[in-house]
Amino acid sequence: MTDYNAPIKDMRFAIRELAGLDEILQLGAFEGVDNDTVDQVVEEAATFAREVLAPLNVPGDRAACRVKDGAVEVADGFAEAYQQFVENGWQTLAASPDFDGMGLPYAVAIATFEMWQSANMSFSLCPMLTGGAVSAIDAHATEDIKKIYLPKLVTGEWSGTMVLTEPQAGSDLAAVTTRAVPEGDHYRITGNKIYITWGDHPMTENVIHLVLARLQGAPEGIRGISMFLVPKFLVNEDGSPGERNDVYPTSVEHKMGIHASPTCVLNFGDAGGAIGYLVGEENKGMASMFTMMNLARIEVGVQGLAVSERAYELARAYALDRVQGNAPGEKGRVTIIHHADVRRMLLMMKSQIEAMRGAAYSAGALLDVVRHSADSDEREVANTRMALLTPIIKGWLSEVAQEVTSLGVQIHGGMGFVEETGAAQHMRDARILPIYEGTTGIQALDFVGRKILHDEGRAMNSLLADMRATASATADVEKLADFAPLLGDAIENLETAVNWLISKAPDDPNTPGAASVNLLMLAGTVVGGWQMARAALVVCNDTNEYDKTFRDAKLNTARFYCEQILPRAAAYSRAAMAPTATVMNMPADHF
Ligand SMILES: Cc1cc2nc3c(=O)[nH]c(=O)nc-3n(C[C@H](O)[C@H](O)[C@H](O)COP(=O)(O)OP(=O)(O)OC[C@H]3O[C@@H](n4cnc5c(N)ncnc54)[C@H](O)[C@@H]3O)c2cc1C
């Protein structure tokens, strides 16, 4: 039940064929890294995930984090596992060698993130947030701050957090009221933050908070927010943790899932003000925080992929084992994998997982281009595509994870609903994904507003053109003749809805909001189909290196996606273009 065996073959396939490892390795930043290095890293990560992290997943779910004497206590075994994680250097995988990072491509690191999150989502949130803090500090902090904090964060010896939410400021961060008052070379921070993931814990000797707060006299709203680095322990001249800073956890939430991840209420400044240091410019805190948030959005999408994969593995094993009923052409009672409907459910899971993997890994590869290409035009193109894909990866993957983990429960029948099999935990853990790091509604608004309307559909048109090129390539391959019309129709559904949005939005301010989630899901569904068609093209190419079982399974899974998932595009497109008035005209008291 607690086993996790990473789908190494499909991960390697996605890294090489869909993320385009060979081209990434040409970027010039990855000297000494080759296919063998990557294979070795993937193998070793799979072993660590299976042997160290996965066995703690169920016990972590059953244990509760709690606050005792002003500090958070975590589930048994987590601190030891974390120690090993750091000692093995896993935190440093994609970090810059300037700070002793291994400097591997992000397109490779993303496969290891998938493994950590599949094996143990609660645990893996801690290193995930640290990675985000590193990217924000690296991009926006002064050299002095970088020198003090980055080396310890890059290795994972210290962990990082993301401190935005307050009781009155969730999706609406303009309502943040935490205060910052200048004092010499630092600031005093006072306020109350809620829902802070791994906001306190004993696994590292220091916890570095990146906090949104408001300076006195700052403009109202989002333009008056600044970002501060607030260490749990102030740092001595020699770099060691010193005096305790004035930030304390007062409680941890009791939640539906990810029980072993402490979700903290944090009080800043109960004893006069926590000492914090400005990161980036005053009042430009949202821009700095977006460096962390954009990365986290991709990685929350990867969490959706990861928990779906784990749910699939469990369901597949159960379907191969559980005997129930008879099936046409089979003698006697059969294992349930022989039933057409169970096969359909498994393929719904498998095909969407592989589509999500293709989408996430290829988005990850864009980050390598943005970070390392010597060509500024190429960087710009990759950045624009990445910005367009980010809400899709966050929103669509985290929503699909709900369907996939629920199918995992369904395949188990009654055994899925009782906790014993572990299927229910994956569904409970997955439920946070469309909520934190910006709800699906917020991702969808970003997608239609900033990513489509703001640039009048240019980035989207470029994506549509790339997808159309893949559809026509499938038309030239005999075995894929049926793919082209299915993918072509879905691309047209997306294009029609995008053009409709661009033409209607100026007439009615409620149109983007009413259409947004259907548009986001439409785009995700089509991007998934595009990735599956790209994968099918690879395995139909005679020179490919993959074994027959892998090739046949990939082709069939891609065909299933085109036949049974892509038709959803027509429904999403129609729903997106439905009259806004039906959504908006009913008075609030009629609900
Ligand atoms: C387990 C967990 C861990 C978390 N970790 C962190 C963390 O580490 N750091 C941190 O800062 N925060 C964290 N959060 C907070 C999380 O990011 C917020 O819960 C989330 O952004 C939603 O805010 P809210 O809960 O206030 O919901 P609300 O903003 O009140 O939203 C309620 C509903 O209204 C919708 N809605 C709100 N505004 C709009 C709008 N303008 N247009 C359309 N729909 C809208 C939302 O989509 C949602 O469906 C965490 C939360 C949880 C539960």
XYZ file of C-alpha atoms and ligand atoms in Angstrom:
644
model
C 0.000 0.000 0.000
C 2.795 2.449 0.778
C 5.009 1.407 -2.153
C 5.997 3.995 -4.687
C 7.825 3.040 -7.846
C 8.544 6.091 -9.941
C 7.486 5.756 -13.599
C 11.098 6.224 -14.656
C 10.606 5.218 -18.286
C 7.882 7.759 -18.893
C 9.772 10.433 -16.986
C 12.877 9.912 -19.120
C 10.699 9.971 -22.224
C 9.122 13.263 -21.162
C 12.492 14.831 -20.279
C 14.099 13.815 -23.559
C 11.339 13.929 -26.115
C 8.852 16.489 -24.817
C 11.009 18.834 -22.722
C 13.805 18.507 -25.327
C 16.790 17.681 -23.116
C 19.302 17.644 -25.983
C 18.518 21.245 -26.906
C 18.624 22.338 -23.269
C 22.046 20.787 -22.820
C 23.222 22.919 -25.777
C 22.411 26.133 -23.892
C 25.979 26.317 -22.619
C 25.161 26.370 -18.918
C 25.294 22.628 -18.367
C 28.849 21.608 -19.118
C 29.575 18.028 -18.081
C 25.898 17.075 -17.976
C 24.805 14.412 -20.463
C 22.062 11.826 -20.858
C 23.887 9.394 -18.581
C 24.163 11.948 -15.768
C 20.462 12.633 -16.094
C 19.555 8.934 -16.059
C 21.673 8.426 -12.960
C 20.054 11.354 -11.129
C 16.578 10.085 -12.011
C 17.416 6.537 -10.803
C 18.874 7.758 -7.520
C 15.977 10.128 -6.893
C 13.550 7.267 -7.498
C 15.376 5.170 -4.894
C 15.323 7.996 -2.344
C 11.642 8.657 -2.971
C 10.769 4.967 -2.655
C 12.947 4.074 0.319
C 12.983 7.217 2.448
C 9.990 9.459 1.674
C 7.201 7.062 0.656
C 7.237 4.974 3.853
C 6.519 8.156 5.870
C 3.458 9.146 3.842
C 0.751 7.163 5.638
C 2.214 7.560 9.152
C 2.499 11.312 8.455
C -1.170 11.415 7.464
C -2.157 9.792 10.739
C 0.045 11.923 12.972
C -0.834 15.497 13.800
C 1.546 18.437 13.863
C 1.106 20.617 16.945
C 2.475 23.696 18.640
C 4.202 23.088 21.966
C 6.048 25.772 23.937
C 6.019 28.201 21.033
C 7.389 25.728 18.485
C 5.882 23.292 15.974
C 6.408 19.554 16.429
C 6.299 17.449 13.260
C 5.559 13.807 12.465
C 8.031 11.123 13.515
C 10.756 10.363 11.011
C 10.398 13.602 9.058
C 13.414 15.353 10.601
C 15.679 12.351 9.903
C 14.403 12.079 6.315
C 14.962 15.802 5.840
C 18.522 15.473 7.115
C 19.190 12.762 4.536
C 17.547 14.881 1.827
C 19.991 17.700 2.568
C 23.037 15.454 2.973
C 22.329 13.815 -0.402
C 22.289 17.270 -1.997
C 18.769 16.943 -3.415
C 17.887 20.540 -2.601
C 20.763 21.825 -4.732
C 19.841 20.033 -7.953
C 18.825 22.990 -10.118
C 20.522 25.693 -8.048
C 23.320 27.821 -9.433
C 26.900 26.527 -8.942
C 27.682 30.099 -7.759
C 26.061 28.991 -4.489
C 27.313 25.394 -4.584
C 24.228 24.231 -6.450
C 24.528 21.255 -8.827
C 23.327 23.427 -11.710
C 21.293 20.737 -13.490
C 18.533 21.772 -15.897
C 15.183 22.595 -14.301
C 13.670 20.197 -16.870
C 15.479 17.413 -14.999
C 14.832 18.748 -11.498
C 11.108 18.796 -12.256
C 11.139 14.987 -12.566
C 12.698 14.724 -9.111
C 10.052 17.159 -7.753
C 7.406 14.863 -9.188
C 8.980 11.927 -7.348
C 9.232 13.724 -4.000
C 5.633 14.904 -4.267
C 4.347 11.456 -5.307
C 6.186 9.818 -2.459
C 5.172 12.323 0.215
C 3.424 15.576 -0.599
C 3.448 16.901 2.965
C 7.211 16.483 3.313
C 7.999 17.845 -0.115
C 6.235 21.146 0.409
C 9.113 22.166 2.669
C 11.919 21.879 0.064
C 9.549 23.216 -2.602
C 9.040 26.471 -0.703
C 12.753 26.748 0.011
C 13.468 26.528 -3.734
C 10.973 29.328 -4.356
C 12.539 31.510 -1.663
C 15.971 30.962 -3.239
C 14.700 32.153 -6.624
C 13.087 35.303 -5.161
C 16.133 36.209 -3.042
C 18.495 35.501 -5.935
C 16.472 37.743 -8.272
C 15.680 40.659 -5.943
C 17.833 40.841 -2.796
C 21.012 42.861 -2.247
C 24.380 41.113 -2.553
C 24.796 41.329 1.245
C 21.532 39.506 1.877
C 22.331 36.917 -0.786
C 25.721 36.263 0.794
C 24.212 35.638 4.226
C 21.128 33.605 3.329
C 21.511 31.917 -0.054
C 24.279 29.401 0.719
C 22.268 27.855 3.593
C 18.968 27.970 1.703
C 20.428 26.476 -1.474
C 21.630 23.418 0.425
C 18.411 23.166 2.432
C 20.254 23.595 5.749
C 17.766 26.431 6.318
C 14.246 26.346 4.907
C 12.183 29.110 3.333
C 8.531 30.109 3.549
C 6.090 32.275 1.659
C 4.136 34.560 3.971
C 1.273 36.343 2.254
C -2.120 35.372 3.642
C -3.938 37.195 6.454
C -7.495 36.566 7.697
C -8.905 39.404 5.534
C -6.368 39.006 2.690
C -6.519 35.699 0.797
C -7.042 35.954 -2.963
C -7.142 39.712 -2.419
C -3.621 40.566 -1.286
C -4.374 44.268 -1.662
C -5.967 43.925 1.792
C -2.665 42.983 3.531
C -2.246 45.034 6.733
C 0.971 43.661 8.281
C 3.119 46.697 9.045
C 6.812 47.448 8.481
C 8.541 50.355 10.217
C 12.106 51.375 9.238
C 14.729 51.157 12.005
C 18.368 51.676 11.016
C 19.432 49.117 8.423
C 16.341 46.991 8.974
C 12.580 47.160 9.586
C 10.282 46.081 12.436
C 7.465 43.835 11.223
C 4.158 43.508 13.105
C 1.138 41.502 12.029
C -0.775 38.259 11.947
C -0.387 35.767 9.101
C -2.383 32.594 8.594
C -2.038 29.315 6.642
C 1.754 29.498 6.435
C 3.065 26.175 5.115
C 6.007 24.821 7.127
C 5.901 28.216 8.912
C 7.775 26.705 11.835
C 9.425 23.322 12.415
C 12.468 21.747 14.041
C 13.952 20.169 10.884
C 16.341 23.053 10.123
C 18.315 25.338 12.422
C 16.739 28.446 10.867
C 13.553 29.280 8.936
C 13.660 32.216 6.535
C 10.316 33.906 5.953
C 9.560 36.056 2.912
C 6.813 38.327 4.182
C 4.460 40.783 2.493
C 3.913 43.907 4.590
C 3.022 47.566 4.227
C 5.171 50.584 5.078
C 3.588 53.542 6.815
C 2.188 55.957 4.235
C 2.473 53.395 1.424
C -0.142 53.684 -1.333
C -3.378 51.753 -0.768
C -3.799 48.383 -2.446
C -1.353 46.154 -4.235
C 1.019 49.022 -5.119
C 1.769 49.672 -1.459
C 3.094 46.232 -0.537
C 6.753 45.448 0.099
C 8.585 42.166 0.649
C 10.778 41.503 3.693
C 13.093 38.711 4.682
C 12.421 37.789 8.320
C 14.631 35.054 9.805
C 13.370 32.935 12.700
C 16.817 33.409 14.268
C 18.834 36.552 13.548
C 22.141 35.680 11.918
C 25.459 36.308 13.707
C 28.478 37.864 12.003
C 29.971 34.401 11.474
C 26.796 33.228 9.702
C 25.483 31.119 12.565
C 21.914 31.520 13.892
C 21.830 33.871 16.880
C 19.089 35.619 18.840
C 15.470 34.426 18.436
C 13.501 36.889 16.284
C 10.008 38.041 17.277
C 8.000 35.668 15.037
C 6.164 32.728 16.623
C 3.648 30.069 15.578
C 0.521 30.196 17.715
C -1.318 27.199 16.214
C -1.451 24.781 13.290
C -4.613 24.107 11.290
C -6.550 20.815 11.411
C -7.042 20.012 7.757
C -8.643 17.673 5.225
C -5.277 16.484 3.858
C -1.493 17.030 3.844
C -1.684 16.418 7.592
C 2.077 16.205 8.057
C 2.656 19.655 6.562
C 2.277 22.193 9.382
C -0.029 25.011 8.234
C 0.778 27.720 10.768
C -0.733 30.835 12.218
C 2.298 33.114 12.641
C 2.418 36.201 14.824
C 5.010 38.823 13.990
C 5.949 41.397 16.573
C 4.120 40.412 19.782
C 7.237 41.597 21.662
C 8.018 44.821 19.834
C 8.447 43.849 16.190
C 10.251 41.137 14.253
C 13.425 42.310 12.542
C 13.133 42.118 8.762
C 15.178 43.200 5.739
C 13.748 44.696 2.583
C 13.983 42.492 -0.524
C 13.616 44.442 -3.756
C 12.272 47.989 -3.755
C 9.800 49.500 -1.315
C 6.202 49.101 -2.553
C 7.314 46.682 -5.287
C 6.892 43.608 -3.112
C 4.347 41.920 -5.345
C 6.801 41.910 -8.260
C 9.425 40.231 -6.036
C 6.906 37.772 -4.629
C 5.742 36.870 -8.147
C 9.181 35.366 -8.849
C 8.445 32.893 -6.059
C 4.751 32.544 -6.897
C 5.233 31.805 -10.595
C 7.663 29.016 -9.791
C 5.363 27.713 -7.071
C 2.437 27.706 -9.516
C 4.306 25.404 -11.896
C 5.313 23.231 -8.946
C 1.779 23.013 -7.535
C 0.787 21.784 -11.002
C 3.529 19.161 -10.653
C 2.038 18.213 -7.280
C -1.220 17.516 -9.135
C 0.608 15.296 -11.590
C 2.499 13.573 -8.764
C -0.459 12.726 -6.551
C -2.357 11.530 -9.636
C 0.500 9.183 -10.525
C 0.568 7.763 -7.007
C -3.221 7.250 -7.080
C -2.907 5.526 -10.462
C -0.225 3.114 -9.259
C -2.385 2.106 -6.331
C -5.481 1.683 -8.501
C -3.621 -0.332 -11.129
C -2.244 -2.723 -8.503
C -5.728 -3.141 -7.021
C -7.316 -3.744 -10.442
C -4.756 -6.468 -11.162
C -5.502 -8.164 -7.850
C -9.195 -7.795 -6.998
C -11.355 -10.669 -8.316
C -14.945 -9.821 -9.095
C -17.474 -11.039 -11.674
C -17.061 -12.438 -15.170
C -15.957 -10.808 -18.393
C -16.751 -11.663 -22.030
C -14.240 -14.195 -23.433
C -12.706 -14.977 -19.998
C -13.181 -18.228 -18.085
C -14.444 -18.057 -14.510
C -14.240 -15.069 -12.217
C -11.798 -12.390 -13.288
C -9.655 -9.662 -11.813
C -11.428 -6.360 -12.299
C -8.864 -5.139 -14.851
C -10.788 -7.335 -17.302
C -13.904 -5.183 -17.036
C -14.262 -2.606 -19.781
C -15.330 0.136 -17.394
C -12.370 -0.408 -15.048
C -10.032 -0.284 -18.066
C -11.737 2.963 -19.113
C -11.138 4.455 -15.672
C -7.488 3.365 -15.641
C -6.993 4.893 -19.079
C -8.704 8.113 -17.982
C -6.076 8.252 -15.238
C -3.061 7.139 -17.261
C -3.755 9.272 -20.328
C -4.320 12.470 -18.334
C -1.242 11.787 -16.185
C 0.977 11.423 -19.256
C -0.572 14.525 -20.812
C 0.067 16.465 -17.587
C 3.652 15.205 -17.461
C 4.297 16.349 -21.022
C 2.776 19.757 -20.309
C 4.636 20.305 -17.024
C 8.047 19.095 -18.145
C 7.960 21.116 -21.353
C 6.971 24.213 -19.376
C 9.908 23.474 -17.029
C 12.255 23.374 -20.015
C 11.190 26.914 -20.931
C 12.573 28.081 -17.603
C 15.985 26.718 -18.601
C 15.832 28.765 -21.794
C 14.716 31.872 -19.877
C 17.566 31.446 -17.391
C 20.376 30.326 -19.663
C 19.928 31.177 -23.352
C 22.540 33.585 -24.694
C 20.013 34.893 -27.233
C 17.782 37.618 -25.789
C 15.049 37.064 -28.419
C 14.936 33.374 -27.566
C 14.721 34.244 -23.861
C 11.866 36.639 -24.526
C 9.892 34.111 -26.600
C 10.360 31.421 -23.924
C 9.357 33.854 -21.184
C 6.133 34.816 -22.982
C 5.203 31.166 -23.595
C 6.003 30.279 -19.997
C 3.824 33.138 -18.712
C 0.931 31.886 -20.855
C 1.362 28.283 -19.708
C 1.815 29.005 -15.976
C -1.895 29.417 -15.061
C -2.719 26.420 -17.284
C -0.169 24.214 -15.529
C -1.334 25.370 -12.091
C -5.068 25.424 -12.810
C -5.635 22.535 -15.209
C -3.253 20.038 -13.576
C -4.590 20.704 -10.090
C -8.200 20.329 -11.286
C -7.441 17.144 -13.265
C -5.826 15.753 -10.103
C -9.284 15.901 -8.471
C -10.757 13.711 -11.180
C -7.815 11.312 -11.291
C -7.538 10.790 -7.518
C -11.319 10.346 -7.337
C -11.133 7.682 -10.064
C -8.434 6.059 -7.931
C -10.957 5.766 -5.115
C -13.664 4.534 -7.514
C -11.516 1.698 -8.859
C -11.118 0.460 -5.286
C -14.902 0.369 -4.756
C -15.700 0.371 -1.021
C -12.045 -0.178 -0.210
C -11.345 3.232 -1.701
C -13.663 4.933 0.752
C -12.157 3.313 3.821
C -8.760 4.720 4.760
C -6.953 1.368 4.831
C -5.877 1.262 1.168
C -4.449 4.795 1.039
C -6.557 5.790 -2.016
C -8.583 8.207 0.095
C -5.452 9.979 1.357
C -4.410 10.857 -2.184
C -7.846 12.340 -2.869
C -7.779 14.302 0.406
C -4.204 15.500 -0.164
C -5.007 16.557 -3.743
C -7.918 18.762 -2.652
C -5.696 21.651 -1.549
C -4.083 21.987 -4.976
C -6.784 24.086 -6.707
C -6.956 26.309 -3.600
C -3.499 27.384 -2.479
C -1.065 29.394 -4.562
C -4.070 31.156 -6.137
C -7.391 29.331 -6.560
C -8.482 28.010 -9.954
C -10.704 31.088 -10.259
C -7.688 33.355 -9.753
C -5.531 31.362 -12.228
C -8.329 31.595 -14.784
C -8.602 35.383 -14.357
C -4.835 35.685 -14.852
C -5.101 33.484 -17.945
C -7.884 35.426 -19.677
C -6.870 38.875 -18.404
C -3.095 39.203 -18.350
C -2.217 36.345 -20.659
C -4.821 36.660 -23.444
C -6.624 40.029 -23.431
C -3.641 42.096 -22.327
C -1.593 41.098 -25.395
C -4.639 40.776 -27.676
C -4.166 37.035 -28.055
C -0.651 37.164 -29.564
C 0.947 34.614 -27.193
C -2.079 32.365 -27.574
C -1.987 32.592 -31.369
C 1.632 31.499 -31.358
C 0.721 28.491 -29.174
C -2.215 27.658 -31.471
C 0.132 27.730 -34.479
C 2.558 25.297 -32.800
C -0.285 22.968 -31.887
C -1.668 23.106 -35.423
C 1.768 22.162 -36.805
C 1.757 19.045 -34.611
C -1.770 18.156 -35.749
C -0.724 18.353 -39.390
C 2.393 16.271 -38.686
C 0.139 13.507 -37.333
C -1.895 13.657 -40.567
C 1.237 12.564 -42.464
C 1.721 9.401 -40.379
C -0.492 6.507 -41.391
C -0.841 5.076 -37.882
C -1.912 8.493 -36.593
C -4.377 9.361 -39.326
C -7.241 9.467 -36.803
C -5.366 11.912 -34.509
C -5.329 14.873 -36.888
C -9.091 15.523 -37.074
C -9.581 14.976 -33.330
C -6.751 17.319 -32.358
C -7.615 19.730 -35.168
C -11.227 20.065 -33.943
C -10.090 20.689 -30.368
C -7.625 23.376 -31.489
C -10.424 25.018 -33.442
C -12.690 24.922 -30.363
C -9.980 26.767 -28.432
C -9.314 29.291 -31.169
C -13.025 30.039 -31.562
C -13.462 30.629 -27.823
C -10.349 32.841 -27.607
C -11.515 34.978 -30.545
C -14.971 35.201 -28.993
C -13.415 36.386 -25.702
C -11.332 39.039 -27.445
C -14.347 40.352 -29.342
C -16.837 40.240 -26.431
C -14.723 41.373 -23.478
C -14.754 45.098 -24.381
C -18.591 45.126 -24.347
C -19.152 43.477 -20.979
C -16.753 43.586 -18.009
C -18.256 40.351 -16.613
C -17.506 38.299 -19.733
C -13.871 37.392 -18.895
C -14.767 36.280 -15.367
C -17.789 34.250 -16.442
C -15.897 32.488 -19.245
C -12.514 32.157 -17.543
C -12.508 28.724 -15.885
C -14.102 27.062 -18.918
C -11.435 28.718 -21.082
C -8.638 27.605 -18.770
C -9.879 24.009 -18.744
C -10.345 24.135 -22.508
C -6.768 25.316 -22.999
C -5.413 22.672 -20.600
C -7.340 19.893 -22.324
C -6.010 20.930 -25.738
C -2.426 21.436 -24.529
C -2.636 17.922 -23.055
C -3.798 16.560 -26.431
C -0.958 18.383 -28.137
C 1.599 16.751 -25.811
C 0.071 13.311 -26.379
C 0.205 13.831 -30.151
C 3.873 14.883 -29.882
C 4.536 11.715 -27.871
C 2.706 9.568 -30.432
C 4.816 11.065 -33.226
C 8.002 10.078 -31.372
C 7.001 6.445 -30.845
C 5.824 6.122 -34.465
C 9.209 7.252 -35.728
C 11.171 4.158 -36.837
C 14.425 5.425 -35.366
C 13.130 5.771 -31.822
C 14.916 3.879 -29.060
C 11.920 2.778 -26.985
C 10.891 -0.839 -26.490
C 7.741 -2.240 -28.108
C 5.701 -2.441 -24.899
C 6.408 1.220 -24.124
C 5.691 2.297 -27.715
C 2.430 0.367 -27.972
C 1.220 1.559 -24.582
C 2.116 5.184 -25.364
C 0.345 5.075 -28.713
C -2.783 3.506 -27.264
C -2.813 5.913 -24.321
C -2.422 8.892 -26.662
C -5.230 7.566 -28.869
C -7.464 7.166 -25.804
C -6.768 10.782 -24.823
C -7.732 11.980 -28.307
C -10.881 9.858 -28.412
C -12.179 10.280 -24.873
C -10.656 13.409 -23.321
C -10.260 15.801 -26.270
C -14.022 15.828 -27.062
C -14.389 17.785 -23.787
C -12.876 20.740 -25.664
C -16.126 21.244 -27.599
C -18.159 21.340 -24.378
C -15.755 23.720 -22.598
C -15.724 25.973 -25.643
C -19.515 26.093 -25.812
C -19.835 26.703 -22.086
C -17.188 29.463 -22.211
C -19.173 31.242 -24.930
C -22.543 30.888 -23.174
C -24.331 34.156 -22.413
C -22.784 35.986 -19.457
C -26.219 37.271 -18.493
C -27.336 33.841 -17.229
C -24.441 33.847 -14.771
C -24.804 37.467 -13.687
C -28.485 38.365 -13.797
C -29.779 36.291 -10.895
C -29.889 38.467 -7.762
C -27.737 37.242 -4.838
C -30.826 36.458 -2.728
C -32.125 34.050 -5.389
C -29.239 31.649 -4.790
C -3.171 24.078 3.490
C -2.939 25.480 3.075
C -1.646 25.942 2.894
C -1.422 27.269 2.539
N -0.136 27.736 2.453
C 0.078 29.083 2.334
C 1.386 29.633 2.472
O 2.373 28.922 2.637
N 1.521 30.966 2.414
C 0.463 31.811 2.235
O 0.653 33.019 2.209
N -0.795 31.314 2.078
C -1.007 29.975 2.134
N -2.268 29.467 2.025
C -3.375 30.372 1.740
C -3.941 30.186 0.345
O -3.056 30.658 -0.625
C -5.328 30.853 0.308
O -6.187 30.034 1.074
C -5.847 31.022 -1.099
O -5.093 31.975 -1.806
C -7.318 31.465 -1.105
O -7.553 32.521 -0.239
P -8.762 32.409 0.821
O -8.621 31.111 1.527
O -8.796 33.625 1.611
O -10.053 32.286 -0.077
P -10.868 33.528 -0.682
O -9.930 34.479 -1.309
O -11.811 34.042 0.346
O -11.690 32.802 -1.837
C -12.926 32.117 -1.630
C -13.525 31.789 -2.997
O -13.802 33.003 -3.707
C -13.139 32.994 -4.961
N -12.647 34.335 -5.267
C -12.040 35.204 -4.423
N -11.726 36.333 -5.067
C -12.130 36.191 -6.333
C -12.086 37.006 -7.502
N -11.523 38.214 -7.494
N -12.623 36.532 -8.643
C -13.178 35.295 -8.685
N -13.239 34.476 -7.633
C -12.727 34.911 -6.465
C -11.997 32.003 -4.828
O -11.630 31.463 -6.095
C -12.596 30.969 -3.883
O -13.333 30.034 -4.623
C -2.519 28.133 2.328
C -3.822 27.652 2.487
C -4.039 26.360 2.880
C -5.449 25.902 3.100
